Amino acid sequence: MTNEEYKKYVKNEIEKTTTNVITAILQSNINMFKEDETIKKILTPDIFKYLKSGKDIIDGDEIIPYPFGDNGKISFVSHAITPHHKCISYVAAYGAGHLHRLLYLINKFFEETVNIGKEKTLTKKVDIIDFGCGQGLATLSFLHTLQLKGNPIEVSNIILIEPSKYAIDRASINIQLAIEKYGLKSKISLLNKRIDEVDAIIIDSYCEPKNSNINLFGHVIDAIDDNQLIGDIVMNMYRGHDVYSNYIIAVNTTSDDNKLRDFKNDFWERNYLVSNFFRKFLGDKQTFDIERRVRKVRNTPISGNFLLTSIYYNTSKSDESI
């Protein structure tokens, strides 16, 4: 299936949906997964082992040989798993769980930002920076929650950062369809790069100087094995403004891993100020039930690890928190 065919399929599902955009996108991917003739011929474990993130994993076909008997002889038949198969399989397998975690924390963000106050607050217009965006689930979750809250803020720019060309194109399609459905005017910019290839100057060029930045890390930090790389991510992040706060919304799959805590601590070490107000959410554990129609794909209860914090760069070299 080409990206144009994918867009047409999902757009049709969104137009006829009686629920919401992200449910329509999720269900579209699940339907494509169930209906695909190639996937029907391939053992599920053989598909899922290719569902790790990253350009080298996604952007290429994988040929899987299967033995079969032919007049007493063993022969092989091959099936090709394309980037399309990998993308729809990933969303079918993990999409519901990822969305539940993201929606939980983003809802907390909208509940709590009104209580921050002081001299640093969320601006009326914001820019979203989606690090390791995959197929755009974090941004979709933010836009969906924004609609439910009555659009208290306006998203000017959406910057997607992702090394896989195929995944970032899918993210762009998904988010553009959501923007059209919601009647928004947000501009989407694609950075087809690894996170450590993007620095403050690059990100700054896509943002409005007076806007707060919403930095999304949806199921990214826990997928990074290199601790130095996590530090590089912090080092290369946009440093923010003197007047307005920027925010980090980060979700990990594993509820007992310390990567988000280490990630937050790296900001202190690199002269960022991190709000104490949100620390109570670090390590917060939630269990979610996946929607019944998705349970055929995955029926395990979901838990996660969460980080929600406001940050800004400490130009005065002060050690005080916000």
mmCIF file of C-alpha atoms in Angstrom:
data_model
loop_
_atom_site.group_PDB
_atom_site.id
_atom_site.type_symbol
_atom_site.label_atom_id
_atom_site.label_comp_id
_atom_site.label_asym_id
_atom_site.label_seq_id
_atom_site.Cartn_x
_atom_site.Cartn_y
_atom_site.Cartn_z
ATOM 1 C CA MET A 1 0.000 0.000 0.000
ATOM 2 C CA THR A 2 1.382 3.401 -0.972
ATOM 3 C CA ASN A 3 1.181 6.432 1.299
ATOM 4 C CA GLU A 4 -1.487 7.928 -0.957
ATOM 5 C CA GLU A 5 -3.573 4.764 -0.659
ATOM 6 C CA TYR A 6 -3.036 4.780 3.108
ATOM 7 C CA LYS A 7 -4.126 8.419 3.327
ATOM 8 C CA LYS A 8 -7.273 7.731 1.297
ATOM 9 C CA TYR A 9 -8.158 4.719 3.456
ATOM 10 C CA VAL A 10 -7.691 6.534 6.773
ATOM 11 C CA LYS A 11 -9.387 9.723 5.579
ATOM 12 C CA ASN A 12 -12.443 7.705 4.617
ATOM 13 C CA GLU A 13 -12.536 6.114 8.088
ATOM 14 C CA ILE A 14 -12.198 9.524 9.764
ATOM 15 C CA GLU A 15 -14.996 11.027 7.673
ATOM 16 C CA LYS A 16 -17.466 8.308 8.581
ATOM 17 C CA THR A 17 -16.435 7.897 12.227
ATOM 18 C CA THR A 18 -18.828 8.576 15.056
ATOM 19 C CA THR A 19 -16.012 8.552 17.619
ATOM 20 C CA ASN A 20 -12.770 10.534 17.400
ATOM 21 C CA VAL A 21 -9.856 10.937 15.022
ATOM 22 C CA ILE A 22 -7.252 8.932 16.914
ATOM 23 C CA THR A 23 -9.642 6.014 17.392
ATOM 24 C CA ALA A 24 -10.349 6.092 13.647
ATOM 25 C CA ILE A 25 -6.618 6.090 12.849
ATOM 26 C CA LEU A 26 -5.953 3.275 15.311
ATOM 27 C CA GLN A 27 -8.847 1.198 14.016
ATOM 28 C CA SER A 28 -7.812 1.828 10.398
ATOM 29 C CA ASN A 29 -4.371 0.391 11.083
ATOM 30 C CA ILE A 30 -5.855 -2.595 12.899
ATOM 31 C CA ASN A 31 -8.238 -3.242 9.999
ATOM 32 C CA MET A 32 -5.409 -3.028 7.477
ATOM 33 C CA PHE A 33 -3.375 -5.427 9.609
ATOM 34 C CA LYS A 34 -6.228 -7.946 9.725
ATOM 35 C CA GLU A 35 -7.115 -7.627 6.039
ATOM 36 C CA ASP A 36 -3.625 -7.680 4.510
ATOM 37 C CA GLU A 37 -3.063 -10.843 2.470
ATOM 38 C CA THR A 38 0.706 -10.857 2.982
ATOM 39 C CA ILE A 39 0.389 -10.550 6.753
ATOM 40 C CA LYS A 40 -2.090 -13.430 6.764
ATOM 41 C CA LYS A 41 0.635 -15.656 5.272
ATOM 42 C CA ILE A 42 3.320 -14.680 7.775
ATOM 43 C CA LEU A 43 3.650 -15.919 11.332
ATOM 44 C CA THR A 44 2.923 -13.104 13.792
ATOM 45 C CA PRO A 45 6.259 -13.447 15.679
ATOM 46 C CA ASP A 46 8.102 -13.022 12.380
ATOM 47 C CA ILE A 47 6.390 -9.686 11.854
ATOM 48 C CA PHE A 48 6.684 -8.385 15.398
ATOM 49 C CA LYS A 49 10.434 -8.970 15.627
ATOM 50 C CA TYR A 50 10.821 -6.207 13.040
ATOM 51 C CA LEU A 51 8.819 -3.657 15.016
ATOM 52 C CA LYS A 52 11.691 -1.942 16.774
ATOM 53 C CA SER A 53 12.086 1.743 16.043
ATOM 54 C CA GLY A 54 14.768 3.172 13.821
ATOM 55 C CA LYS A 55 15.521 3.896 10.194
ATOM 56 C CA ASP A 56 17.479 0.696 9.554
ATOM 57 C CA ILE A 57 14.631 -1.453 10.873
ATOM 58 C CA ILE A 58 11.666 0.261 9.205
ATOM 59 C CA ASP A 59 12.920 1.636 5.887
ATOM 60 C CA GLY A 60 13.450 -1.548 3.948
ATOM 61 C CA ASP A 61 11.863 -4.842 2.975
ATOM 62 C CA GLU A 62 12.531 -8.021 4.921
ATOM 63 C CA ILE A 63 12.377 -11.345 3.101
ATOM 64 C CA ILE A 64 11.204 -14.246 5.264
ATOM 65 C CA PRO A 65 11.609 -17.771 3.857
ATOM 66 C CA TYR A 66 9.233 -20.529 4.929
ATOM 67 C CA PRO A 67 9.840 -24.260 4.338
ATOM 68 C CA PHE A 68 7.132 -26.380 2.770
ATOM 69 C CA GLY A 69 6.921 -29.924 1.466
ATOM 70 C CA ASP A 70 6.914 -30.626 -2.274
ATOM 71 C CA ASN A 71 6.840 -34.304 -3.328
ATOM 72 C CA GLY A 72 8.856 -35.282 -0.303
ATOM 73 C CA LYS A 73 11.373 -32.474 -0.765
ATOM 74 C CA ILE A 74 11.749 -29.414 1.414
ATOM 75 C CA SER A 75 11.440 -26.187 -0.559
ATOM 76 C CA PHE A 76 11.085 -22.560 0.507
ATOM 77 C CA VAL A 77 8.605 -19.818 -0.239
ATOM 78 C CA SER A 78 9.451 -16.198 0.605
ATOM 79 C CA HIS A 79 7.209 -13.388 1.776
ATOM 80 C CA ALA A 80 8.322 -9.756 1.857
ATOM 81 C CA ILE A 81 7.525 -7.576 4.853
ATOM 82 C CA THR A 82 7.488 -3.994 3.580
ATOM 83 C CA PRO A 83 7.722 -0.750 5.587
ATOM 84 C CA HIS A 84 3.938 -0.493 5.236
ATOM 85 C CA HIS A 85 3.504 -3.891 6.895
ATOM 86 C CA LYS A 86 5.831 -2.882 9.720
ATOM 87 C CA CYS A 87 4.023 0.401 10.356
ATOM 88 C CA ILE A 88 0.498 -1.002 10.486
ATOM 89 C CA SER A 89 1.692 -3.984 12.540
ATOM 90 C CA TYR A 90 3.327 -1.665 15.077
ATOM 91 C CA VAL A 91 0.189 0.425 15.512
ATOM 92 C CA ALA A 92 -2.003 -2.689 15.674
ATOM 93 C CA ALA A 93 0.219 -4.251 18.339
ATOM 94 C CA TYR A 94 1.195 -1.263 20.477
ATOM 95 C CA GLY A 95 -0.933 1.699 19.383
ATOM 96 C CA ALA A 96 -3.721 1.350 21.951
ATOM 97 C CA GLY A 97 -1.300 1.049 24.869
ATOM 98 C CA HIS A 98 0.809 3.974 23.690
ATOM 99 C CA LEU A 99 -2.255 6.164 23.227
ATOM 100 C CA HIS A 100 -3.674 5.355 26.674
ATOM 101 C CA ARG A 101 -0.423 6.361 28.396
ATOM 102 C CA LEU A 102 -0.064 9.523 26.331
ATOM 103 C CA LEU A 103 -3.673 10.605 26.805
ATOM 104 C CA TYR A 104 -3.399 10.067 30.561
ATOM 105 C CA LEU A 105 -0.334 12.290 30.932
ATOM 106 C CA ILE A 106 -1.388 14.956 28.440
ATOM 107 C CA ASN A 107 -4.696 15.268 30.268
ATOM 108 C CA LYS A 108 -2.671 15.833 33.460
ATOM 109 C CA PHE A 109 -0.743 18.531 31.618
ATOM 110 C CA PHE A 110 -3.902 20.460 30.776
ATOM 111 C CA GLU A 111 -5.274 19.972 34.297
ATOM 112 C CA GLU A 112 -2.155 21.276 36.017
ATOM 113 C CA THR A 113 -0.716 24.042 33.825
ATOM 114 C CA VAL A 114 -3.414 26.467 34.952
ATOM 115 C CA ASN A 115 -2.068 26.137 38.509
ATOM 116 C CA ILE A 116 1.550 27.015 37.788
ATOM 117 C CA GLY A 117 1.179 30.787 37.803
ATOM 118 C CA LYS A 118 4.177 32.908 38.856
ATOM 119 C CA GLU A 119 6.061 34.933 36.255
ATOM 120 C CA LYS A 120 6.516 31.994 33.879
ATOM 121 C CA THR A 121 3.391 30.539 32.312
ATOM 122 C CA LEU A 122 2.134 28.788 29.210
ATOM 123 C CA THR A 123 1.660 31.099 26.243
ATOM 124 C CA LYS A 124 -1.576 31.302 24.287
ATOM 125 C CA LYS A 125 0.259 29.928 21.252
ATOM 126 C CA VAL A 126 2.604 26.947 21.464
ATOM 127 C CA ASP A 127 4.894 24.900 19.249
ATOM 128 C CA ILE A 128 5.004 21.098 19.522
ATOM 129 C CA ILE A 129 8.342 19.320 19.133
ATOM 130 C CA ASP A 130 7.807 15.568 18.825
ATOM 131 C CA PHE A 131 11.118 13.766 19.424
ATOM 132 C CA GLY A 132 11.338 10.323 17.814
ATOM 133 C CA CYS A 133 7.759 10.816 16.644
ATOM 134 C CA GLY A 134 7.302 7.433 14.983
ATOM 135 C CA GLN A 135 3.881 7.599 13.341
ATOM 136 C CA GLY A 136 2.799 10.661 15.309
ATOM 137 C CA LEU A 137 0.868 9.146 18.212
ATOM 138 C CA ALA A 138 2.144 11.661 20.796
ATOM 139 C CA THR A 139 1.166 14.679 18.711
ATOM 140 C CA LEU A 140 -2.184 13.101 17.852
ATOM 141 C CA SER A 141 -2.843 12.580 21.565
ATOM 142 C CA PHE A 142 -2.015 16.217 22.308
ATOM 143 C CA LEU A 143 -4.283 17.548 19.542
ATOM 144 C CA HIS A 144 -7.109 15.230 20.616
ATOM 145 C CA THR A 145 -6.918 16.347 24.257
ATOM 146 C CA LEU A 146 -6.678 19.968 23.129
ATOM 147 C CA GLN A 147 -10.021 19.558 21.352
ATOM 148 C CA LEU A 148 -11.631 17.950 24.384
ATOM 149 C CA LYS A 149 -10.487 20.892 26.539
ATOM 150 C CA GLY A 150 -12.061 23.429 24.184
ATOM 151 C CA ASN A 151 -8.841 24.610 22.520
ATOM 152 C CA PRO A 152 -7.475 26.746 25.389
ATOM 153 C CA ILE A 153 -4.235 27.211 23.433
ATOM 154 C CA GLU A 154 -3.316 27.358 19.748
ATOM 155 C CA VAL A 155 -0.692 25.092 18.179
ATOM 156 C CA SER A 156 1.256 27.187 15.670
ATOM 157 C CA ASN A 157 3.932 24.702 14.617
ATOM 158 C CA ILE A 158 4.419 20.944 14.846
ATOM 159 C CA ILE A 159 8.020 19.791 14.412
ATOM 160 C CA LEU A 160 8.392 16.049 13.871
ATOM 161 C CA ILE A 161 11.803 14.436 14.430
ATOM 162 C CA GLU A 162 12.227 10.837 13.272
ATOM 163 C CA PRO A 163 15.051 8.907 11.516
ATOM 164 C CA SER A 164 12.703 6.640 9.537
ATOM 165 C CA LYS A 165 11.522 8.322 6.340
ATOM 166 C CA TYR A 166 8.597 5.941 6.052
ATOM 167 C CA ALA A 167 7.437 6.432 9.637
ATOM 168 C CA ILE A 168 7.705 10.226 9.543
ATOM 169 C CA ASP A 169 5.700 10.321 6.313
ATOM 170 C CA ARG A 170 2.995 8.250 8.012
ATOM 171 C CA ALA A 171 3.103 10.612 10.992
ATOM 172 C CA SER A 172 2.677 13.590 8.688
ATOM 173 C CA ILE A 173 -0.343 11.981 7.019
ATOM 174 C CA ASN A 174 -1.981 11.065 10.337
ATOM 175 C CA ILE A 175 -1.438 14.501 11.869
ATOM 176 C CA GLN A 176 -2.485 16.408 8.736
ATOM 177 C CA LEU A 177 -5.742 14.455 8.634
ATOM 178 C CA ALA A 178 -6.331 15.299 12.304
ATOM 179 C CA ILE A 179 -5.583 18.981 11.707
ATOM 180 C CA GLU A 180 -8.073 19.070 8.837
ATOM 181 C CA LYS A 181 -10.739 17.289 10.885
ATOM 182 C CA TYR A 182 -10.256 19.639 13.849
ATOM 183 C CA GLY A 183 -10.138 22.762 11.668
ATOM 184 C CA LEU A 184 -6.678 23.805 12.897
ATOM 185 C CA LYS A 185 -4.082 25.892 11.074
ATOM 186 C CA SER A 186 -0.941 24.297 12.496
ATOM 187 C CA LYS A 187 2.111 24.028 10.239
ATOM 188 C CA ILE A 188 3.904 20.658 10.120
ATOM 189 C CA SER A 189 7.682 20.506 9.622
ATOM 190 C CA LEU A 190 9.535 17.218 9.117
ATOM 191 C CA LEU A 191 13.076 16.617 10.357
ATOM 192 C CA ASN A 192 14.069 13.219 8.992
ATOM 193 C CA LYS A 193 16.972 12.847 11.428
ATOM 194 C CA ARG A 194 18.052 11.031 14.555
ATOM 195 C CA ILE A 195 17.405 12.946 17.761
ATOM 196 C CA ASP A 196 21.126 13.429 18.377
ATOM 197 C CA GLU A 197 21.465 15.018 14.914
ATOM 198 C CA VAL A 198 19.143 17.877 15.862
ATOM 199 C CA ASP A 199 20.371 20.846 17.899
ATOM 200 C CA ALA A 200 18.895 24.010 19.383
ATOM 201 C CA ILE A 201 19.641 26.094 16.295
ATOM 202 C CA ILE A 202 17.790 23.717 13.986
ATOM 203 C CA ILE A 203 14.741 23.470 16.232
ATOM 204 C CA ASP A 204 14.701 27.227 16.843
ATOM 205 C CA SER A 205 14.450 27.854 13.102
ATOM 206 C CA TYR A 206 11.050 26.118 13.011
ATOM 207 C CA CYS A 207 9.592 27.743 16.150
ATOM 208 C CA GLU A 208 8.027 31.090 16.925
ATOM 209 C CA PRO A 209 10.269 33.017 19.378
ATOM 210 C CA LYS A 210 7.385 34.023 21.656
ATOM 211 C CA ASN A 211 5.705 30.612 21.802
ATOM 212 C CA SER A 212 6.106 28.075 24.577
ATOM 213 C CA ASN A 213 7.502 24.744 23.435
ATOM 214 C CA ILE A 214 5.787 21.435 24.198
ATOM 215 C CA ASN A 215 8.503 18.766 23.973
ATOM 216 C CA LEU A 216 6.965 15.318 23.480
ATOM 217 C CA PHE A 217 8.867 12.083 24.149
ATOM 218 C CA GLY A 218 6.363 9.310 23.521
ATOM 219 C CA HIS A 219 7.927 5.911 24.251
ATOM 220 C CA VAL A 220 11.348 7.126 23.123
ATOM 221 C CA ILE A 221 13.611 7.397 26.169
ATOM 222 C CA ASP A 222 13.050 3.795 27.268
ATOM 223 C CA ALA A 223 13.996 2.568 23.783
ATOM 224 C CA ILE A 224 17.449 4.161 23.958
ATOM 225 C CA ASP A 225 20.165 1.867 25.299
ATOM 226 C CA ASP A 226 22.963 4.436 25.122
ATOM 227 C CA ASN A 227 22.988 6.634 28.258
ATOM 228 C CA GLN A 228 25.356 9.081 26.573
ATOM 229 C CA LEU A 229 22.819 9.543 23.799
ATOM 230 C CA ILE A 230 20.187 10.509 26.347
ATOM 231 C CA GLY A 231 22.559 13.181 27.627
ATOM 232 C CA ASP A 232 23.101 14.381 24.066
ATOM 233 C CA ILE A 233 19.361 14.722 23.620
ATOM 234 C CA VAL A 234 19.220 17.026 26.619
ATOM 235 C CA MET A 235 22.267 18.947 25.424
ATOM 236 C CA ASN A 236 20.814 19.491 21.957
ATOM 237 C CA MET A 237 17.309 20.418 23.044
ATOM 238 C CA TYR A 238 15.991 23.848 22.421
ATOM 239 C CA ARG A 239 16.946 26.012 25.412
ATOM 240 C CA GLY A 240 13.781 28.025 25.679
ATOM 241 C CA HIS A 241 13.099 31.688 26.372
ATOM 242 C CA ASP A 242 13.713 34.103 29.207
ATOM 243 C CA VAL A 243 10.029 34.904 29.680
ATOM 244 C CA TYR A 244 8.013 31.757 29.071
ATOM 245 C CA SER A 245 8.188 28.205 30.331
ATOM 246 C CA ASN A 246 8.632 25.225 28.080
ATOM 247 C CA TYR A 247 7.375 21.770 28.940
ATOM 248 C CA ILE A 248 8.428 18.152 28.703
ATOM 249 C CA ILE A 249 5.798 15.440 28.397
ATOM 250 C CA ALA A 250 7.499 12.036 28.425
ATOM 251 C CA VAL A 251 6.043 8.538 28.643
ATOM 252 C CA ASN A 252 7.886 5.230 28.995
ATOM 253 C CA THR A 253 6.453 1.754 28.598
ATOM 254 C CA THR A 254 8.092 0.174 31.647
ATOM 255 C CA SER A 255 6.825 1.399 35.003
ATOM 256 C CA ASP A 256 9.929 0.450 36.991
ATOM 257 C CA ASP A 257 12.714 1.806 34.814
ATOM 258 C CA ASN A 258 14.794 4.812 35.908
ATOM 259 C CA LYS A 259 15.526 6.311 32.503
ATOM 260 C CA LEU A 260 13.013 9.127 32.854
ATOM 261 C CA ARG A 261 14.416 10.026 36.272
ATOM 262 C CA ASP A 262 17.939 10.070 34.842
ATOM 263 C CA PHE A 263 16.650 12.077 31.888
ATOM 264 C CA LYS A 264 15.205 14.714 34.228
ATOM 265 C CA ASN A 265 18.381 14.830 36.324
ATOM 266 C CA ASP A 266 20.437 15.519 33.210
ATOM 267 C CA PHE A 267 18.604 18.826 32.866
ATOM 268 C CA TRP A 268 19.796 19.946 36.292
ATOM 269 C CA GLU A 269 23.356 19.012 35.442
ATOM 270 C CA ARG A 270 23.220 20.978 32.188
ATOM 271 C CA ASN A 271 21.899 24.162 33.804
ATOM 272 C CA TYR A 272 18.193 23.781 33.111
ATOM 273 C CA LEU A 273 15.684 24.650 35.802
ATOM 274 C CA VAL A 274 13.013 21.993 36.311
ATOM 275 C CA SER A 275 9.771 22.754 38.108
ATOM 276 C CA ASN A 276 9.161 20.951 41.395
ATOM 277 C CA PHE A 277 5.438 21.308 40.790
ATOM 278 C CA PHE A 278 5.255 18.312 38.470
ATOM 279 C CA ARG A 279 7.616 15.937 40.231
ATOM 280 C CA LYS A 280 4.773 14.088 41.879
ATOM 281 C CA PHE A 281 3.967 12.591 38.471
ATOM 282 C CA LEU A 282 7.421 11.093 38.002
ATOM 283 C CA GLY A 283 7.066 7.372 38.497
ATOM 284 C CA ASP A 284 3.280 7.586 38.625
ATOM 285 C CA LYS A 285 1.889 4.160 37.762
ATOM 286 C CA GLN A 286 -1.407 3.637 36.019
ATOM 287 C CA THR A 287 -3.096 0.526 34.715
ATOM 288 C CA PHE A 288 -5.357 0.797 31.690
ATOM 289 C CA ASP A 289 -7.819 -1.539 30.050
ATOM 290 C CA ILE A 290 -7.450 -1.649 26.289
ATOM 291 C CA GLU A 291 -10.639 -1.247 24.284
ATOM 292 C CA ARG A 292 -12.393 -4.558 23.737
ATOM 293 C CA ARG A 293 -12.069 -4.552 19.951
ATOM 294 C CA VAL A 294 -8.301 -4.236 20.243
ATOM 295 C CA ARG A 295 -7.882 -7.141 22.634
ATOM 296 C CA LYS A 296 -7.527 -9.694 19.862
ATOM 297 C CA VAL A 297 -4.200 -8.071 19.070
ATOM 298 C CA ARG A 298 -3.037 -7.486 22.619
ATOM 299 C CA ASN A 299 -4.914 -8.092 25.857
ATOM 300 C CA THR A 300 -2.296 -7.369 28.520
ATOM 301 C CA PRO A 301 -3.004 -4.617 31.105
ATOM 302 C CA ILE A 302 -0.872 -1.541 30.523
ATOM 303 C CA SER A 303 1.303 0.342 32.973
ATOM 304 C CA GLY A 304 3.872 3.047 32.373
ATOM 305 C CA ASN A 305 6.331 5.589 33.712
ATOM 306 C CA PHE A 306 5.630 9.283 33.268
ATOM 307 C CA LEU A 307 7.474 12.612 33.385
ATOM 308 C CA LEU A 308 5.667 15.937 33.222
ATOM 309 C CA THR A 309 7.674 19.056 33.985
ATOM 310 C CA SER A 310 8.165 22.676 33.008
ATOM 311 C CA ILE A 311 11.723 23.728 32.178
ATOM 312 C CA TYR A 312 13.682 26.736 31.062
ATOM 313 C CA TYR A 313 17.355 27.414 30.542
ATOM 314 C CA ASN A 314 19.023 29.145 33.479
ATOM 315 C CA THR A 315 20.834 32.053 31.866
ATOM 316 C CA SER A 316 21.610 33.546 35.285
ATOM 317 C CA LYS A 317 23.405 30.353 36.429
ATOM 318 C CA SER A 318 21.068 30.238 39.415
ATOM 319 C CA ASP A 319 20.571 27.008 41.339
ATOM 320 C CA GLU A 320 17.013 27.868 42.333
ATOM 321 C CA SER A 321 14.072 26.016 40.856
ATOM 322 C CA ILE A 322 11.098 27.695 39.304
#
